[in-house]
Amino acid sequence: MSSKIMGCSLGIAALLAITCLITLASPASLQADSDPWTKAQTVQPADLAKELVNSKSSPTVVFVGFKRLYTAGHIKGAEYHGTAGSEEGLKELTTWAAGLPRSTNLVIYCGCCPLERCPNIRPAFKALQGLGFKNLRVLLLPQDFATDWAGKGLPYDKGN
């Protein structure tokens, strides 16, 4: 093999290696590693919508994002107990949650922005998990509430 071809092959191999490293270190990959929940502790929008139809086994749904977004529209029956991304809001959330049985079927969501950048969902999950909730799940809204819930025609309360 000529040195020119060998140099080109090494260059391509190096480029592929760098591409793999960049992909592995991308924010989405890094974020997935830092999520405090497991896959079993998540729920997809369509699955939650089905659960909400059955009032006997329906989970308690809590919006942990910004109050103005909750007021603009939220999942039917969802409660608001503070913005979990702030110290004051997190305290409000944990004070409310302290009075619940630890076996409560609890689903939290935000949907203010793409899930990977959400400033509210991870602090809420960690705080509620720290309180000992055994049936705690995160609603997966990859883009935002408007796109991943309302935009799919799932039931929600508009302005409340």
PDB file of C-alpha atoms in Angstrom:
ATOM      1  CA  MET A   1       0.000   0.000   0.000  1.00  0.00           C
ATOM      2  CA  SER A   2       1.434   3.368  -0.936  1.00  0.00           C
ATOM      3  CA  SER A   3       2.173   5.959   1.727  1.00  0.00           C
ATOM      4  CA  LYS A   4      -0.384   8.317   0.157  1.00  0.00           C
ATOM      5  CA  ILE A   5      -3.196   5.738   0.450  1.00  0.00           C
ATOM      6  CA  MET A   6      -2.012   4.772   3.942  1.00  0.00           C
ATOM      7  CA  GLY A   7      -2.088   8.424   5.038  1.00  0.00           C
ATOM      8  CA  CYS A   8      -5.575   8.886   3.608  1.00  0.00           C
ATOM      9  CA  SER A   9      -6.821   5.733   5.367  1.00  0.00           C
ATOM     10  CA  LEU A  10      -5.386   6.909   8.676  1.00  0.00           C
ATOM     11  CA  GLY A  11      -6.988  10.314   8.169  1.00  0.00           C
ATOM     12  CA  ILE A  12     -10.391   8.756   7.538  1.00  0.00           C
ATOM     13  CA  ALA A  13      -9.988   6.482  10.578  1.00  0.00           C
ATOM     14  CA  ALA A  14      -9.088   9.465  12.747  1.00  0.00           C
ATOM     15  CA  LEU A  15     -12.078  11.422  11.451  1.00  0.00           C
ATOM     16  CA  LEU A  16     -14.410   8.502  12.232  1.00  0.00           C
ATOM     17  CA  ALA A  17     -12.963   8.173  15.729  1.00  0.00           C
ATOM     18  CA  ILE A  18     -13.466  11.890  16.408  1.00  0.00           C
ATOM     19  CA  THR A  19     -17.044  11.701  15.085  1.00  0.00           C
ATOM     20  CA  CYS A  20     -17.786   8.797  17.452  1.00  0.00           C
ATOM     21  CA  LEU A  21     -16.347  10.701  20.410  1.00  0.00           C
ATOM     22  CA  ILE A  22     -18.393  13.806  19.594  1.00  0.00           C
ATOM     23  CA  THR A  23     -21.565  11.714  19.294  1.00  0.00           C
ATOM     24  CA  LEU A  24     -20.927  10.003  22.618  1.00  0.00           C
ATOM     25  CA  ALA A  25     -20.265  13.342  24.313  1.00  0.00           C
ATOM     26  CA  SER A  26     -23.289  15.140  22.851  1.00  0.00           C
ATOM     27  CA  PRO A  27     -25.646  16.890  25.293  1.00  0.00           C
ATOM     28  CA  ALA A  28     -28.409  14.321  24.665  1.00  0.00           C
ATOM     29  CA  SER A  29     -26.051  11.434  25.460  1.00  0.00           C
ATOM     30  CA  LEU A  30     -24.668  13.174  28.516  1.00  0.00           C
ATOM     31  CA  GLN A  31     -28.156  14.132  29.709  1.00  0.00           C
ATOM     32  CA  ALA A  32     -29.419  10.557  29.479  1.00  0.00           C
ATOM     33  CA  ASP A  33     -26.562   9.488  31.736  1.00  0.00           C
ATOM     34  CA  SER A  34     -27.487  12.164  34.284  1.00  0.00           C
ATOM     35  CA  ASP A  35     -31.235  11.475  34.443  1.00  0.00           C
ATOM     36  CA  PRO A  36     -32.057  10.350  37.988  1.00  0.00           C
ATOM     37  CA  TRP A  37     -34.875   8.066  36.826  1.00  0.00           C
ATOM     38  CA  THR A  38     -34.847   4.658  35.159  1.00  0.00           C
ATOM     39  CA  LYS A  39     -36.808   3.750  32.041  1.00  0.00           C
ATOM     40  CA  ALA A  40     -39.331   1.980  34.295  1.00  0.00           C
ATOM     41  CA  GLN A  41     -39.874   5.318  36.073  1.00  0.00           C
ATOM     42  CA  THR A  42     -41.107   7.033  32.907  1.00  0.00           C
ATOM     43  CA  VAL A  43     -44.413   7.124  31.073  1.00  0.00           C
ATOM     44  CA  GLN A  44     -45.247   8.066  27.502  1.00  0.00           C
ATOM     45  CA  PRO A  45     -48.019  10.630  26.842  1.00  0.00           C
ATOM     46  CA  ALA A  46     -50.437   8.190  25.168  1.00  0.00           C
ATOM     47  CA  ASP A  47     -50.000   5.679  27.994  1.00  0.00           C
ATOM     48  CA  LEU A  48     -50.672   8.307  30.660  1.00  0.00           C
ATOM     49  CA  ALA A  49     -53.759   9.494  28.771  1.00  0.00           C
ATOM     50  CA  LYS A  50     -55.094   5.903  28.910  1.00  0.00           C
ATOM     51  CA  GLU A  51     -54.371   5.686  32.653  1.00  0.00           C
ATOM     52  CA  LEU A  52     -56.226   8.938  33.300  1.00  0.00           C
ATOM     53  CA  VAL A  53     -59.431   7.492  31.832  1.00  0.00           C
ATOM     54  CA  ASN A  54     -59.746   5.001  34.709  1.00  0.00           C
ATOM     55  CA  SER A  55     -60.597   7.097  37.764  1.00  0.00           C
ATOM     56  CA  LYS A  56     -59.987   4.189  40.204  1.00  0.00           C
ATOM     57  CA  SER A  57     -56.337   3.685  39.267  1.00  0.00           C
ATOM     58  CA  SER A  58     -55.635   7.132  37.856  1.00  0.00           C
ATOM     59  CA  PRO A  59     -52.321   8.570  39.055  1.00  0.00           C
ATOM     60  CA  THR A  60     -51.891  11.885  40.815  1.00  0.00           C
ATOM     61  CA  VAL A  61     -50.398  14.161  38.159  1.00  0.00           C
ATOM     62  CA  VAL A  62     -48.321  17.156  39.210  1.00  0.00           C
ATOM     63  CA  PHE A  63     -47.065  19.937  37.002  1.00  0.00           C
ATOM     64  CA  VAL A  64     -43.654  21.059  38.315  1.00  0.00           C
ATOM     65  CA  GLY A  65     -42.957  23.870  35.836  1.00  0.00           C
ATOM     66  CA  PHE A  66     -43.705  27.564  35.694  1.00  0.00           C
ATOM     67  CA  LYS A  67     -47.062  28.772  37.047  1.00  0.00           C
ATOM     68  CA  ARG A  68     -47.846  30.839  33.930  1.00  0.00           C
ATOM     69  CA  LEU A  69     -47.535  27.711  31.778  1.00  0.00           C
ATOM     70  CA  TYR A  70     -49.809  25.745  34.110  1.00  0.00           C
ATOM     71  CA  THR A  71     -52.332  28.574  33.955  1.00  0.00           C
ATOM     72  CA  ALA A  72     -52.156  28.634  30.145  1.00  0.00           C
ATOM     73  CA  GLY A  73     -52.974  24.926  29.914  1.00  0.00           C
ATOM     74  CA  HIS A  74     -52.253  21.655  31.699  1.00  0.00           C
ATOM     75  CA  ILE A  75     -53.199  17.983  31.737  1.00  0.00           C
ATOM     76  CA  LYS A  76     -56.786  17.559  32.953  1.00  0.00           C
ATOM     77  CA  GLY A  77     -56.704  17.008  36.694  1.00  0.00           C
ATOM     78  CA  ALA A  78     -53.037  17.945  37.090  1.00  0.00           C
ATOM     79  CA  GLU A  79     -52.107  19.830  40.227  1.00  0.00           C
ATOM     80  CA  TYR A  80     -49.602  22.622  40.679  1.00  0.00           C
ATOM     81  CA  HIS A  81     -47.518  22.888  43.857  1.00  0.00           C
ATOM     82  CA  GLY A  82     -44.602  25.139  42.930  1.00  0.00           C
ATOM     83  CA  THR A  83     -41.942  25.502  40.273  1.00  0.00           C
ATOM     84  CA  ALA A  84     -39.397  22.833  41.168  1.00  0.00           C
ATOM     85  CA  GLY A  85     -36.501  24.694  39.554  1.00  0.00           C
ATOM     86  CA  SER A  86     -36.591  27.318  42.310  1.00  0.00           C
ATOM     87  CA  GLU A  87     -35.797  26.814  45.976  1.00  0.00           C
ATOM     88  CA  GLU A  88     -39.139  28.298  47.028  1.00  0.00           C
ATOM     89  CA  GLY A  89     -41.093  26.173  44.535  1.00  0.00           C
ATOM     90  CA  LEU A  90     -39.270  23.001  45.513  1.00  0.00           C
ATOM     91  CA  LYS A  91     -40.089  23.676  49.144  1.00  0.00           C
ATOM     92  CA  GLU A  92     -43.762  24.191  48.241  1.00  0.00           C
ATOM     93  CA  LEU A  93     -43.768  20.888  46.321  1.00  0.00           C
ATOM     94  CA  THR A  94     -42.113  18.869  49.085  1.00  0.00           C
ATOM     95  CA  THR A  95     -44.336  20.399  51.785  1.00  0.00           C
ATOM     96  CA  TRP A  96     -47.399  19.306  49.807  1.00  0.00           C
ATOM     97  CA  ALA A  97     -45.938  15.852  49.081  1.00  0.00           C
ATOM     98  CA  ALA A  98     -44.997  15.248  52.712  1.00  0.00           C
ATOM     99  CA  GLY A  99     -48.682  14.662  53.479  1.00  0.00           C
ATOM    100  CA  LEU A 100     -49.133  11.935  50.851  1.00  0.00           C
ATOM    101  CA  PRO A 101     -48.752   8.190  51.373  1.00  0.00           C
ATOM    102  CA  ARG A 102     -45.427   7.044  49.923  1.00  0.00           C
ATOM    103  CA  SER A 103     -47.314   4.471  47.852  1.00  0.00           C
ATOM    104  CA  THR A 104     -49.136   7.219  45.896  1.00  0.00           C
ATOM    105  CA  ASN A 105     -49.070   6.652  42.143  1.00  0.00           C
ATOM    106  CA  LEU A 106     -47.414   9.955  41.246  1.00  0.00           C
ATOM    107  CA  VAL A 107     -46.555  11.315  37.784  1.00  0.00           C
ATOM    108  CA  ILE A 108     -44.665  14.576  37.394  1.00  0.00           C
ATOM    109  CA  TYR A 109     -44.207  16.637  34.271  1.00  0.00           C
ATOM    110  CA  CYS A 110     -43.074  20.030  33.089  1.00  0.00           C
ATOM    111  CA  GLY A 111     -42.972  20.509  29.327  1.00  0.00           C
ATOM    112  CA  CYS A 112     -41.607  24.066  29.415  1.00  0.00           C
ATOM    113  CA  CYS A 113     -38.866  23.193  26.952  1.00  0.00           C
ATOM    114  CA  PRO A 114     -37.075  20.110  25.602  1.00  0.00           C
ATOM    115  CA  LEU A 115     -36.799  17.511  28.368  1.00  0.00           C
ATOM    116  CA  GLU A 116     -33.012  17.363  28.118  1.00  0.00           C
ATOM    117  CA  ARG A 117     -32.771  21.048  29.166  1.00  0.00           C
ATOM    118  CA  CYS A 118     -35.695  21.258  31.601  1.00  0.00           C
ATOM    119  CA  PRO A 119     -34.707  23.117  34.799  1.00  0.00           C
ATOM    120  CA  ASN A 120     -37.645  21.728  36.802  1.00  0.00           C
ATOM    121  CA  ILE A 121     -38.171  18.008  36.259  1.00  0.00           C
ATOM    122  CA  ARG A 122     -34.908  16.641  37.694  1.00  0.00           C
ATOM    123  CA  PRO A 123     -35.011  18.653  40.950  1.00  0.00           C
ATOM    124  CA  ALA A 124     -38.652  17.593  41.425  1.00  0.00           C
ATOM    125  CA  PHE A 125     -37.887  13.932  40.771  1.00  0.00           C
ATOM    126  CA  LYS A 126     -34.892  13.893  43.107  1.00  0.00           C
ATOM    127  CA  ALA A 127     -36.807  15.645  45.894  1.00  0.00           C
ATOM    128  CA  LEU A 128     -39.827  13.334  45.654  1.00  0.00           C
ATOM    129  CA  GLN A 129     -37.641  10.261  45.353  1.00  0.00           C
ATOM    130  CA  GLY A 130     -35.745  11.478  48.426  1.00  0.00           C
ATOM    131  CA  LEU A 131     -39.042  11.625  50.314  1.00  0.00           C
ATOM    132  CA  GLY A 132     -39.457   7.914  49.585  1.00  0.00           C
ATOM    133  CA  PHE A 133     -42.137   7.783  46.903  1.00  0.00           C
ATOM    134  CA  LYS A 134     -42.185   4.247  45.502  1.00  0.00           C
ATOM    135  CA  ASN A 135     -44.503   4.811  42.497  1.00  0.00           C
ATOM    136  CA  LEU A 136     -42.970   7.973  41.076  1.00  0.00           C
ATOM    137  CA  ARG A 137     -42.770   8.478  37.310  1.00  0.00           C
ATOM    138  CA  VAL A 138     -41.786  11.196  34.857  1.00  0.00           C
ATOM    139  CA  LEU A 139     -43.971  12.003  31.859  1.00  0.00           C
ATOM    140  CA  LEU A 140     -41.703  12.039  28.818  1.00  0.00           C
ATOM    141  CA  LEU A 141     -42.283  15.202  26.816  1.00  0.00           C
ATOM    142  CA  PRO A 142     -39.193  15.339  24.569  1.00  0.00           C
ATOM    143  CA  GLN A 143     -39.994  18.716  22.974  1.00  0.00           C
ATOM    144  CA  ASP A 144     -42.567  20.488  25.165  1.00  0.00           C
ATOM    145  CA  PHE A 145     -46.158  20.242  26.426  1.00  0.00           C
ATOM    146  CA  ALA A 146     -47.673  21.982  23.391  1.00  0.00           C
ATOM    147  CA  THR A 147     -45.997  19.589  20.942  1.00  0.00           C
ATOM    148  CA  ASP A 148     -45.954  16.295  22.827  1.00  0.00           C
ATOM    149  CA  TRP A 149     -49.313  16.435  24.643  1.00  0.00           C
ATOM    150  CA  ALA A 150     -51.685  19.140  23.397  1.00  0.00           C
ATOM    151  CA  GLY A 151     -50.417  18.862  19.848  1.00  0.00           C
ATOM    152  CA  LYS A 152     -51.277  15.159  19.822  1.00  0.00           C
ATOM    153  CA  GLY A 153     -54.884  15.855  20.809  1.00  0.00           C
ATOM    154  CA  LEU A 154     -54.544  14.472  24.343  1.00  0.00           C
ATOM    155  CA  PRO A 155     -56.959  15.945  26.930  1.00  0.00           C
ATOM    156  CA  TYR A 156     -55.943  19.112  28.693  1.00  0.00           C
ATOM    157  CA  ASP A 157     -57.480  22.078  30.460  1.00  0.00           C
ATOM    158  CA  LYS A 158     -56.971  25.332  28.586  1.00  0.00           C
ATOM    159  CA  GLY A 159     -56.349  28.315  30.828  1.00  0.00           C
ATOM    160  CA  ASN A 160     -57.311  27.844  34.438  1.00  0.00           C
TER     161      ASN A 160
END
